[in-house]
XYZ file of C-alpha atoms in Angstrom:
608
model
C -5.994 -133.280 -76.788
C -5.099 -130.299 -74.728
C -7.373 -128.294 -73.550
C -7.442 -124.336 -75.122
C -8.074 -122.827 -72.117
C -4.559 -124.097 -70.160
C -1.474 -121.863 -70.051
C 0.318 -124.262 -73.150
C -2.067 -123.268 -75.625
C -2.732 -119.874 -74.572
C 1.163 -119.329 -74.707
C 1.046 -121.571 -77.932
C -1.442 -118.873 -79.399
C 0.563 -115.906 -78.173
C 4.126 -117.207 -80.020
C 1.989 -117.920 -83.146
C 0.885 -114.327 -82.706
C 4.595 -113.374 -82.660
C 5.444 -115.215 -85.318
C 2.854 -113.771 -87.367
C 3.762 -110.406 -86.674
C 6.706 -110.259 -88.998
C 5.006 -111.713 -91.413
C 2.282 -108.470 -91.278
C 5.342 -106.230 -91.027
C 6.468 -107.885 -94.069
C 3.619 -106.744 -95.851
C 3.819 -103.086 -94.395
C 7.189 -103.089 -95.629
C 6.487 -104.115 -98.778
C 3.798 -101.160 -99.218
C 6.064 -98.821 -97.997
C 8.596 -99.437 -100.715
C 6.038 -98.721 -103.052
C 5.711 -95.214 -101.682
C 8.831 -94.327 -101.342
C 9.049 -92.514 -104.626
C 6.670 -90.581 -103.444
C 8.900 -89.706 -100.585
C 11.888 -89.382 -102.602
C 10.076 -87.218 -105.271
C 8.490 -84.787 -101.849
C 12.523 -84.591 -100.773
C 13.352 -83.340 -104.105
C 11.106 -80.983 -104.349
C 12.095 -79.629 -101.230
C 15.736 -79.327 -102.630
C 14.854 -77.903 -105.772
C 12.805 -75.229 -103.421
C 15.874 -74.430 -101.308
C 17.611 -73.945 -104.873
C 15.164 -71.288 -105.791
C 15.126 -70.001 -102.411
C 19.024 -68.945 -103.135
C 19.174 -68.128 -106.497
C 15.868 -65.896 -106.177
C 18.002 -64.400 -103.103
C 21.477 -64.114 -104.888
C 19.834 -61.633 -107.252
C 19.759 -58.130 -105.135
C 18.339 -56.148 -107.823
C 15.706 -56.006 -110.468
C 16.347 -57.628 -113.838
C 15.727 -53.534 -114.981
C 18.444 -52.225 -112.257
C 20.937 -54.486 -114.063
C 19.472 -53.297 -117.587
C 20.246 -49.734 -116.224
C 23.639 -50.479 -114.637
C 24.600 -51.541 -118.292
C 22.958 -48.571 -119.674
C 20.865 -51.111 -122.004
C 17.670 -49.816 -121.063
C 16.984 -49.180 -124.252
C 18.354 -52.074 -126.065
C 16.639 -54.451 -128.203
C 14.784 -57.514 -126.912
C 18.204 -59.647 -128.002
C 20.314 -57.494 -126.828
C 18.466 -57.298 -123.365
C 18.313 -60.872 -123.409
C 22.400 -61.464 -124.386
C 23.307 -58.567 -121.457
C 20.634 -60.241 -118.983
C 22.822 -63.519 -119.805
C 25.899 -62.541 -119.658
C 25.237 -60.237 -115.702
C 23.306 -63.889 -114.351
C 25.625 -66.648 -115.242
C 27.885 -66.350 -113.021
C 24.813 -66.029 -109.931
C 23.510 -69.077 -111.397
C 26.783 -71.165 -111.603
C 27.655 -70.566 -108.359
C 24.051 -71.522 -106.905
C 24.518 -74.439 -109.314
C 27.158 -75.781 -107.551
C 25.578 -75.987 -104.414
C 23.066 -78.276 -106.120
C 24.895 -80.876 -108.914
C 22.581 -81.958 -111.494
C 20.118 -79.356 -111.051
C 19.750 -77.136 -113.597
C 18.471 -73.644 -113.643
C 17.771 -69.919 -113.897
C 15.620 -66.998 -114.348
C 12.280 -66.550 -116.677
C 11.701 -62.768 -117.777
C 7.913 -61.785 -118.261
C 8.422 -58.392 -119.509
C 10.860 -60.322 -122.031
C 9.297 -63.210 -122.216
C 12.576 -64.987 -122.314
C 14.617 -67.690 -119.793
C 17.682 -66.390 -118.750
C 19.920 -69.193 -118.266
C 23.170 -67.927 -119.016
C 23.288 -69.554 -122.313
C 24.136 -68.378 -125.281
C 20.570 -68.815 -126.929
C 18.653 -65.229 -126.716
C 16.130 -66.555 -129.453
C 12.552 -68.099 -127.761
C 14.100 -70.796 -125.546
C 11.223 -72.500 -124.387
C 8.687 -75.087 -125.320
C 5.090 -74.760 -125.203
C 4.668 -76.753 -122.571
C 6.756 -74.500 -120.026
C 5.610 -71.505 -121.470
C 2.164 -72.898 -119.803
C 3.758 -73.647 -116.681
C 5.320 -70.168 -116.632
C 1.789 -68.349 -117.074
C 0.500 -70.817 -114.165
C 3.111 -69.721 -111.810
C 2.571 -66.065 -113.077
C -1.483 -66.200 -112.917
C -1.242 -68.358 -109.307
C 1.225 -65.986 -107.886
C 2.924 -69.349 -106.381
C 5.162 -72.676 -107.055
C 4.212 -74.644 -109.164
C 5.668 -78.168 -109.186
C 5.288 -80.686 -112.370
C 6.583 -84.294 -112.571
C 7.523 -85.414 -116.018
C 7.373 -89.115 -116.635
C 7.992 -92.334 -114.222
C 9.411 -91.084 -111.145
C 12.547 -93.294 -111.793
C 13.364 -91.611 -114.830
C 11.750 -88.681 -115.366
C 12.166 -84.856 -114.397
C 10.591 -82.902 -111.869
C 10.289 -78.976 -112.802
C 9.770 -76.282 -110.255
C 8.315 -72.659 -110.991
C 8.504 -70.030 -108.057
C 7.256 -66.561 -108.809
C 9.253 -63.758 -107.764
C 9.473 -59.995 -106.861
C 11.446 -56.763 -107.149
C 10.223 -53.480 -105.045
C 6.294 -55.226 -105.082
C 6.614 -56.004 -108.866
C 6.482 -59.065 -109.974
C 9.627 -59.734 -112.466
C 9.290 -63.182 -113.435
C 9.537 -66.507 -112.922
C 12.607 -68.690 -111.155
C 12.821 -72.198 -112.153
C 14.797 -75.260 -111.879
C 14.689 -78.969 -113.048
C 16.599 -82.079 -112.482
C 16.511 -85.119 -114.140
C 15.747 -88.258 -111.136
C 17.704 -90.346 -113.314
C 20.677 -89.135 -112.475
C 20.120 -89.597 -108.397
C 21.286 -92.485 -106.788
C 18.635 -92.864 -104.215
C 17.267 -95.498 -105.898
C 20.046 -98.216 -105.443
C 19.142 -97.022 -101.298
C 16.256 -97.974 -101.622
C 17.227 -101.785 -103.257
C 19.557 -102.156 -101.010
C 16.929 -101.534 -98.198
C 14.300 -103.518 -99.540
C 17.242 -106.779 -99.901
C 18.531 -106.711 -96.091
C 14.986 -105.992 -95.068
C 13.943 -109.189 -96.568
C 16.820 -111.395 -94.904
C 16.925 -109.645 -91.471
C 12.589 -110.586 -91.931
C 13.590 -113.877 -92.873
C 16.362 -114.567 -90.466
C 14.139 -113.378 -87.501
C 11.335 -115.786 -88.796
C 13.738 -119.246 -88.326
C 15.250 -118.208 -85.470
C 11.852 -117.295 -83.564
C 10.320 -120.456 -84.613
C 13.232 -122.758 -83.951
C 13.893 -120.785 -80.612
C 10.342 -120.965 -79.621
C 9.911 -124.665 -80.610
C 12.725 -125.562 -77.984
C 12.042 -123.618 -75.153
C 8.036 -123.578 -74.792
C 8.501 -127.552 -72.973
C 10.694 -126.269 -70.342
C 8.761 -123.121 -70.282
C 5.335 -124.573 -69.331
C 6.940 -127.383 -67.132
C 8.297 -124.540 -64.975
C 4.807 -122.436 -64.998
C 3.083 -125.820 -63.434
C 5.956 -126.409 -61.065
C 4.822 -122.268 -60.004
C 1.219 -122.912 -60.288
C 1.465 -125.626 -57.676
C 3.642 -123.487 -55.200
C 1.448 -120.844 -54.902
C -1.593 -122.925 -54.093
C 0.623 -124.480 -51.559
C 1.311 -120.409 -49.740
C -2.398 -119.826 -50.043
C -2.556 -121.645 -46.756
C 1.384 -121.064 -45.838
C 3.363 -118.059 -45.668
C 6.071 -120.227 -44.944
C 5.973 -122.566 -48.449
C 8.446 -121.416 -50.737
C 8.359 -121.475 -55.030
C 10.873 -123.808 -56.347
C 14.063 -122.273 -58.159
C 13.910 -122.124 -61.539
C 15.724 -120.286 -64.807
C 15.465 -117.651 -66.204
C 12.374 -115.050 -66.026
C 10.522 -117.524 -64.140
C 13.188 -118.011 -61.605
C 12.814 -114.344 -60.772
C 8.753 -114.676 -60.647
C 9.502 -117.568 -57.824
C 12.190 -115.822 -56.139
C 9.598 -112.486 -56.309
C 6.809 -114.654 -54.682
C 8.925 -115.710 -52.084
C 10.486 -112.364 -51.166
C 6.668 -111.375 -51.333
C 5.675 -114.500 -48.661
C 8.156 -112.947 -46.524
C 7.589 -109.743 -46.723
C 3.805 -110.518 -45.435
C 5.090 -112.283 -42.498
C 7.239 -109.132 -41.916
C 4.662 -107.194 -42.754
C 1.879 -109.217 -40.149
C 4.061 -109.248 -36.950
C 4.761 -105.270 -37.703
C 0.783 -105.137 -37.306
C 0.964 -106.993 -34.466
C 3.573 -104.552 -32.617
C 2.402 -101.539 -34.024
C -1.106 -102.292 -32.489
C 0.220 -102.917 -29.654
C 2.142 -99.540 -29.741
C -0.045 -97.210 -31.003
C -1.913 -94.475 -28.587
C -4.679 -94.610 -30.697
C -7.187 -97.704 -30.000
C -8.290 -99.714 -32.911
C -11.601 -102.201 -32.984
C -11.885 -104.575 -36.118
C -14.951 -106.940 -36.757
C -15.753 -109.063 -39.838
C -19.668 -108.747 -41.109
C -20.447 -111.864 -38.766
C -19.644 -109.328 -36.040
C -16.733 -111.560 -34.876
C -13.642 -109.504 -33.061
C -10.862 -109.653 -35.566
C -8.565 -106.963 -34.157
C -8.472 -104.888 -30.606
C -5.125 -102.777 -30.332
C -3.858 -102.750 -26.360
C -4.736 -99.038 -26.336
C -8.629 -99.896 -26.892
C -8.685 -102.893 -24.700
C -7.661 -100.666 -22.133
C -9.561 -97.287 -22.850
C -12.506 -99.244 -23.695
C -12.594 -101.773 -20.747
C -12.766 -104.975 -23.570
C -12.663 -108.296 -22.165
C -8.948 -109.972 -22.642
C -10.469 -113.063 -24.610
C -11.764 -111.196 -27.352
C -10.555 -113.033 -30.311
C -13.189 -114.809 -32.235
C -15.861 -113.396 -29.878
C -19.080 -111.550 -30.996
C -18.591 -107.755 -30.545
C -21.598 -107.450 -28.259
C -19.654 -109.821 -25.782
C -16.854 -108.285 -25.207
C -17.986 -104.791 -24.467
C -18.492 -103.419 -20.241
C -22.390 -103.522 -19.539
C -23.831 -100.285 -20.566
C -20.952 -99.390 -23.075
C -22.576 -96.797 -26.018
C -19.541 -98.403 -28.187
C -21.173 -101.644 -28.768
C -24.054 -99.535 -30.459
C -21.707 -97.854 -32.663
C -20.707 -101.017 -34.311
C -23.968 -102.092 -34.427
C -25.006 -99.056 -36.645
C -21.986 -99.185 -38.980
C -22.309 -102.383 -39.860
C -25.930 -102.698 -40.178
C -26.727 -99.308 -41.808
C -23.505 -98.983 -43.919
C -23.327 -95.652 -41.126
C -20.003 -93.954 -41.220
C -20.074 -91.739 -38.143
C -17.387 -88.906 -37.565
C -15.347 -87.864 -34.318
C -18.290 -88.233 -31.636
C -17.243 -87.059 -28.364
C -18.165 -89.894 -25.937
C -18.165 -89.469 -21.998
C -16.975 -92.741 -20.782
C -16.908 -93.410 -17.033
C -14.341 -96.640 -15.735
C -13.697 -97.128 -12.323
C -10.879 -96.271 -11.077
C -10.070 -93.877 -14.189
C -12.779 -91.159 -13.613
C -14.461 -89.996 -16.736
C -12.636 -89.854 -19.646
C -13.422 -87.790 -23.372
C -13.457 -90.197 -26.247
C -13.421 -89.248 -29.571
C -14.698 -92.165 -31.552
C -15.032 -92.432 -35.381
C -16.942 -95.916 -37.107
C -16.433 -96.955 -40.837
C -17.782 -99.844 -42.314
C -15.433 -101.956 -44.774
C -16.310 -102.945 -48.129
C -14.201 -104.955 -50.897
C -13.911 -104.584 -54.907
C -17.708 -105.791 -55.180
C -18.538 -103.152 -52.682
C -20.135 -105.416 -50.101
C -19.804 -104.744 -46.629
C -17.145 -107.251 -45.034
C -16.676 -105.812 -41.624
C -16.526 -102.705 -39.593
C -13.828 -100.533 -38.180
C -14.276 -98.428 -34.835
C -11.457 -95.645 -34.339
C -11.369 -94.050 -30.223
C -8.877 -91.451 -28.998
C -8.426 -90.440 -25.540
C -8.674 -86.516 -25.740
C -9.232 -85.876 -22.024
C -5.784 -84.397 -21.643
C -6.269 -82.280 -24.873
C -9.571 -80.849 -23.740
C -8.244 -79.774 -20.388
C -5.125 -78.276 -21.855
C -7.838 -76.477 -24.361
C -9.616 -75.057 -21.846
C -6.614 -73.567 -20.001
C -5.845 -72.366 -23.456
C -8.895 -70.676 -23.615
C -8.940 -69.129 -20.994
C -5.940 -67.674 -21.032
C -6.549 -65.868 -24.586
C -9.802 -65.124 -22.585
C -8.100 -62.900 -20.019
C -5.471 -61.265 -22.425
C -7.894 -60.309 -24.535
C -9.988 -58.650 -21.741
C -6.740 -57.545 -20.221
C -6.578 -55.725 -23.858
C -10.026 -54.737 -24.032
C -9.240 -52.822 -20.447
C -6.484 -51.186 -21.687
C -8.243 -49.947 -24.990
C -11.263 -48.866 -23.016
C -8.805 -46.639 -20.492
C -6.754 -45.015 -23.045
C -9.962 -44.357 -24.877
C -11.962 -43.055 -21.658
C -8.761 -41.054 -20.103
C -8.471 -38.581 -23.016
C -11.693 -36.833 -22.636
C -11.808 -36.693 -19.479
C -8.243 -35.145 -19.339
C -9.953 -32.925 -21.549
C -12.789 -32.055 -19.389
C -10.753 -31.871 -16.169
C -8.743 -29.136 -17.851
C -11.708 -27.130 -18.646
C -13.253 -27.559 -15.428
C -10.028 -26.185 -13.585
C -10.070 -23.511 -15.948
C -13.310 -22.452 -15.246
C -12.556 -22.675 -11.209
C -9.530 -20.454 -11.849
C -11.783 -18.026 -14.470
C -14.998 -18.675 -13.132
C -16.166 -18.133 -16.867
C -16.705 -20.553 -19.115
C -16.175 -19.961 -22.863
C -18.100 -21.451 -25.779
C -14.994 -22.988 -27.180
C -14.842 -25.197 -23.736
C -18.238 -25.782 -23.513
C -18.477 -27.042 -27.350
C -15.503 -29.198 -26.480
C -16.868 -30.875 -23.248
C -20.487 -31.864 -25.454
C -18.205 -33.426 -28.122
C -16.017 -35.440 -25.730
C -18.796 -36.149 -23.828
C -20.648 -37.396 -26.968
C -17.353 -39.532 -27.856
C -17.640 -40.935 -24.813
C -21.242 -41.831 -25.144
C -20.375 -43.427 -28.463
C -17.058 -45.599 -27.185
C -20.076 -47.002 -24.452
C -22.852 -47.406 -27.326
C -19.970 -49.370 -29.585
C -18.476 -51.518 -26.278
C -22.052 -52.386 -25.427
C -22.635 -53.516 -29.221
C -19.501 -55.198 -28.967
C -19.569 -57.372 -25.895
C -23.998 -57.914 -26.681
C -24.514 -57.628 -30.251
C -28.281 -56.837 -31.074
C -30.123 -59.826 -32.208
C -29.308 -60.483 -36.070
C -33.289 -60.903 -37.605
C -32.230 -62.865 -40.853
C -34.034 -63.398 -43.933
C -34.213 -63.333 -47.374
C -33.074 -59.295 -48.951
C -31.935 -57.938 -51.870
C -28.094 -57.325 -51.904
C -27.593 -54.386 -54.372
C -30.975 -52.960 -52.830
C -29.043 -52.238 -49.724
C -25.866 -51.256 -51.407
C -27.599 -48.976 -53.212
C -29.095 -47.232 -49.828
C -25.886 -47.193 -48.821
C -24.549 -44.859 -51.791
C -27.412 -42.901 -51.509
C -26.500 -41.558 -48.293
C -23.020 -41.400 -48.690
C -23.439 -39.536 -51.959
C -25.507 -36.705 -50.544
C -23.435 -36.403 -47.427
C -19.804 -37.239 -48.349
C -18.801 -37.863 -52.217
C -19.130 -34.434 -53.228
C -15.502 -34.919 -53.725
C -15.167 -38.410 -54.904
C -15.703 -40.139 -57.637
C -18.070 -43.147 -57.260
C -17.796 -46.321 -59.497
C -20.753 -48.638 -59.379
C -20.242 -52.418 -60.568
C -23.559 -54.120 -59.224
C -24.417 -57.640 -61.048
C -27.438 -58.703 -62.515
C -29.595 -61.259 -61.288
C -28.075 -61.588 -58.180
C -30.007 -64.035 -56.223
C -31.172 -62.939 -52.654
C -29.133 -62.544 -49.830
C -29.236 -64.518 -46.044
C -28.670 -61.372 -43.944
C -30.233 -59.004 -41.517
C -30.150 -55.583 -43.391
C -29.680 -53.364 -40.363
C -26.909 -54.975 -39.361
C -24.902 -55.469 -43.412
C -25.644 -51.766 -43.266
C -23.954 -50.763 -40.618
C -20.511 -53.113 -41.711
C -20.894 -51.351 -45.250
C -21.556 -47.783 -43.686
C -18.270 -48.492 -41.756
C -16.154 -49.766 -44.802
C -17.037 -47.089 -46.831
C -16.894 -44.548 -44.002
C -13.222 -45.661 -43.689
C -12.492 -45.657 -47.292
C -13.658 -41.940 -47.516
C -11.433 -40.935 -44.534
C -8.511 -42.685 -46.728
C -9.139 -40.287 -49.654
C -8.602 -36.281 -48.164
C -7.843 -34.890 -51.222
C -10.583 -36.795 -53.507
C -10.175 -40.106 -55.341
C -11.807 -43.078 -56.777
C -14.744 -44.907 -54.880
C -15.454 -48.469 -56.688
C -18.072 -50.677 -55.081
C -19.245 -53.894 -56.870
C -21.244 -57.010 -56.253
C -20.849 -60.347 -57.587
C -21.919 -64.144 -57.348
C -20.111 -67.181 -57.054
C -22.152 -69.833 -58.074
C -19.755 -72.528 -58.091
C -19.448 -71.714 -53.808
C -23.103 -70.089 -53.523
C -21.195 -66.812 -52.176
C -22.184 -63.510 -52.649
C -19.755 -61.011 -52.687
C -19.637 -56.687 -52.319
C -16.088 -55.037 -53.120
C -15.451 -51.897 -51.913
C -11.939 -50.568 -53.081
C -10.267 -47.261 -52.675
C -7.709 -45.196 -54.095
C -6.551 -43.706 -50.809
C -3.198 -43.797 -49.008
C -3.008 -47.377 -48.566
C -2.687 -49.716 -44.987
C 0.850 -50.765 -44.279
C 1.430 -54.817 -44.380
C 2.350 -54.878 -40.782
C -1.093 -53.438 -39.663
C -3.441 -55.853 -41.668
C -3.224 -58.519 -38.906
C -4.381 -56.414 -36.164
C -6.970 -54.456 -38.941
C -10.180 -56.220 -36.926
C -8.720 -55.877 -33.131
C -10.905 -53.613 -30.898
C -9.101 -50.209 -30.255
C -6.956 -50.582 -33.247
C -6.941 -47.572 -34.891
C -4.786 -45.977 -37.612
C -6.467 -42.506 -37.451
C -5.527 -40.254 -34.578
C -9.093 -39.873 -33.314
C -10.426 -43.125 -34.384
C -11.720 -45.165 -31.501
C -10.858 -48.533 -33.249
C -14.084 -50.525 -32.740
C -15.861 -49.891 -36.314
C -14.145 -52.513 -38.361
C -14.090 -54.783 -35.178
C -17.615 -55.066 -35.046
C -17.750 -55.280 -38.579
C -16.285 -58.135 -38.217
C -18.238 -59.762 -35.536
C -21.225 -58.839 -37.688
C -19.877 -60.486 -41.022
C -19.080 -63.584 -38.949
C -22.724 -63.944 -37.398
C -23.724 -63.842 -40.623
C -21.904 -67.129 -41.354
C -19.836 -64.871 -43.997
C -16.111 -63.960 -44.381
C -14.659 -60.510 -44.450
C -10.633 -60.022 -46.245
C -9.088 -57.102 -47.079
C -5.694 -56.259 -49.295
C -3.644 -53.138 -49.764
C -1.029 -51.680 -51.143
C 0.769 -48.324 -49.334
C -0.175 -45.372 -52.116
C -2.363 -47.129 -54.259
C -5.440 -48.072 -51.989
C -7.410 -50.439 -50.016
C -9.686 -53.481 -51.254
C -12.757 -54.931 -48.788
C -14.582 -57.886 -49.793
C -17.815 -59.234 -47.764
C -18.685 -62.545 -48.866
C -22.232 -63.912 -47.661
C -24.189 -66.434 -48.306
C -27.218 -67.442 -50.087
C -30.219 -68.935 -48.214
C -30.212 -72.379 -47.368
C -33.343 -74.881 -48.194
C -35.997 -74.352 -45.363
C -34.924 -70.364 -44.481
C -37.817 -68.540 -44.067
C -37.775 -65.359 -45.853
C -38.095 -61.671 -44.547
């Protein structure tokens, strides 16, 4: 006896599966014949809905407006009903013909009489419709009624309807399913279901009967090739037909494509600048790319050696390895000083990972080392040659800014050796130029030595709020000031002198943005989902042009004629101490947006 748990049975148990499956469907089929009466009766009612639908819309009028058009309006009830007749028949015919078999027409409540464009204008109507008319009348909606088996009875429809918001009456319709031929479909279905059902039964079986010998020969003759490239690439799957044949041929195109796939390793090691260390969790050398061999020093018979072998003497690399795969320690981009004679010291930048497989158990370790020597030294040129053009700039904004008062004051001074009398209008001049230059020092000092930030924990909207306070006694007179604080802020990691001062600024420059008055909005909000908090200060002023919001935080760059340029600049130092971001957008004529975002204090802050 064969075993149930070999491939046979299992695909034994699968084709008897199949098979069964149209045996199932032959049951599903079976109950949905049954209720497809019920699908032809819901597709006739939709019909006979449409029907109403255009009669109820081939009548413009009111049933009255046709009474009046005849001048009958004050007819009797038969004579109504005859004149009624007479105007709809020819509406109803030609909806009629649209729809064979379906009869229909009109249902007067005010007459209490169907309109059919008979010749009967006595009562019309049975009982039983005179009930379904009241329904549709009290419901104010269709009402649908099946008469008899669905095969051979008649389905009614009764649809309300409406003339200038009154409602006129009833329009109705009926056909007699009898008459449809939607049943001989639905034979016909049900006989070439059964033989297609049937047909696809003997073939599967006979098919399946013949081919599942070959089928599972060919699986063992598979089964036994891939143990065999388990321990050789180089084995190849026998050839066989169909599906199968292109599950060998797959295998084998896979085979190769590993061998391919190993001796690119091997080259691409070899190739790459970047040196690569591999050990298994025995701490046997697997891998060592020429590029680490040689930055590292590694002894040339490394393979199958124990990583603690093949490293120099007094190599910090070896330790590396030794935490990674020991700890499960994943370190990140250390910067290693490696002395080799001959080579000087070089920079490493070295990066450890441990490996781990599906089970996540640690099979190895991986240690990643870059030779950034060159990089750093090209870094530091870098530096410092932004260094110098930035204090090349700094010089330049500190002379322009230092040569116009003391153009200023030179002029006065040979005025007064020419007049030998000076005025109050020169003297007043020379203390305010004097005083700007005592500020542009104060600033460049704060600039180049910021004062020692004293952090701690401080109420956000506190300080905004001591912010507005001065502002409003001092400056908004003409402005209009929009406060938006949040609730429940949580405290902020700042130093309040300093936030001050940036907000001070921001709003100092808003202000000077708005000469003719405008709309001060300043708001504070908290991110919880980044643990930032945030103060808006927008304006309604003239606006900063795109091309100046790059060089908004430069020193000396100034879009005011008298504006030294060093406010938002140290803003922007401060913001950045603080471990905070500072952005601002604008839009020429419509007004300028600030946002400080700062953070929250960390676990183990002390507070103020």
């Amino acid at each position: 006896m064969l075993r149930s748990h070999t491939l046979g049975n299992q695909l034994l148990i699968l084709i008897a599966i199949l098979l069964l499956f149209p045996v199932l469907l032959t049951l599903y089929m079976l109950h949905v014949i049954q209720n497809s009466e019920l699908a032809l009766v819901e597709y006739q009612k939709a019909k006979l809905g449409r029907a109403l639908d255009e009669l109820d819309n081939s009548l413009q009028g009111s049933l009255n407006d046709i009474l009046a058009g005849k001048q009958a309006s004050g007819a009797t009830r038969a004579e109504k009903i005859r004149i009624l007749n007479e105007a709809l028949k020819d509406k109803i015919e030609q909806v009629s013909a649209s729809y064979p078999q379906v009869e229909m027409g009109f249902y007067s409540l005010e007459l209490d009489a169907i309109l059919d464009g008979s010749e009967n204008y006595e009562e019309n109507f049975s009982k039983r419709r005179k009930a379904l008319f009241q329904e549709a009348l009290s419901r104010q909606q269709t009402v649908v009624q099946t008469i008899g088996h669905t095969s051979a009875g008649v389905l009614e429809t009764y649809k309300p309807f409406y003339r200038n918001g009154r409602l006129e009456g009833i329009v109705w319709a009926y056909e007699n399913m009898a008459q449809t031929n939607f049943y001989k479909r639905v034979k016909t279905f049900e006989r070439n279901a059964y033989l297609i059902i049937a047909a696809g039964v003997i073939i599967g079986l006979g098919g399946t009967l013949l081919l599942i010998r070959n089928f599972v020969r060919n699986v063992n003759q598979i089964k036994q090739g891939v143990k065999k490239l388990e321990y050789d690439l180089l084995q190849r799957l026998p050839e066989t037909p169909g599906e199968l044949g292109e599950i060998s041929r797959a295998v084998n195109k896979l085979a190769c494509r590993l061998v391919e796939v190993h001796k690119y390793n091997e080259i691409m090691m070899a190739t790459i600048d970047d040196g690569l260390v591999v050990i298994n969790a025995a701490g046997r050398v697997i891998i060592v790319n020429t590029a680490a061999a040689q930055m590292l020093g590694m002894a040339p018979d490394w393979p199958d050696r124990h990583y603690q072998e093949v490293f120099p003497e007094g190599s910090p690399f070896a330790d590396l390895l030794t935490r990674t795969l020991e700890n499960n320690e994943q370190l990140k981009d250390l910067l290693i000083p490696w002395h080799q004679k001959g080579n000087g010291t070089q920079q490493i930048l070295v990066s450890t990972a441990p490996m781990v497989d599906h089970r996540g158990e640690t099979i190895g370790a991986v240690l990643c080392c870059r030779d950034v020597t060159e990089r750093m030294r090209l870094e530091e040129r870098a530096h410092r040659q932004e260094r110098l053009a930035a204090l090349g700039k700094l010089v330049a904004g500190v002379a322009h800014e230092i040569r116009n008062p003391l153009t200023s004051i030179s002029c006065y001074i040979q005025l007064w050796q020419k007049t030998n009398n000076p005025s109050p209008k020169s003297i007043r001049t020379i203390y305010e130029e004097v005083t700007r230059l005592e500020t542009l020092v104060a600033q460049l000092l704060y600039f180049t030595k910021p004062a020692e930030a004293r952090f701690g924990h401080h109420d956000l909207n506190q300080l905004v709020e001591k912010v507005l306070q001065f502002f409003t006694e001092i400056h908004l007179a003409r402005f209009t000031l929009v406060r938006r604080l949040g609730e429940n802020l949580p405290p902020a990691w700042m130093d309040p002198n300093q936030m001050e001062r940036v907000l001070m600024n921001i709003i100092f420059n808003a202000c000077q943005a708005m000469p003719d008055g405008g709309t001060l909005t300043v708001a504070t909000h908290y991110h919880p989902e980044e643990d930032w908090l945030e103060v808006t200060v927008s304006d309604t002023g003239c606006g900063i042009p795109a091309e100046n919001l790059k060089q908004l935080f430069d020193p000396f760059f100034s879009t005011r004629e008298k504006g030294i340029g060093l406010g938002l600049a140290i803003a922007h130092e401060i913001v950045q101490a603080h471990g905070g971001q500072i952005e601002v957008e604008s839009e020429v004529g419509r007004g300028t947006t600030f946002r400080v975002y700062l953070r929250t204090p960390k676990d183990g802050e002390p507070g103020a």
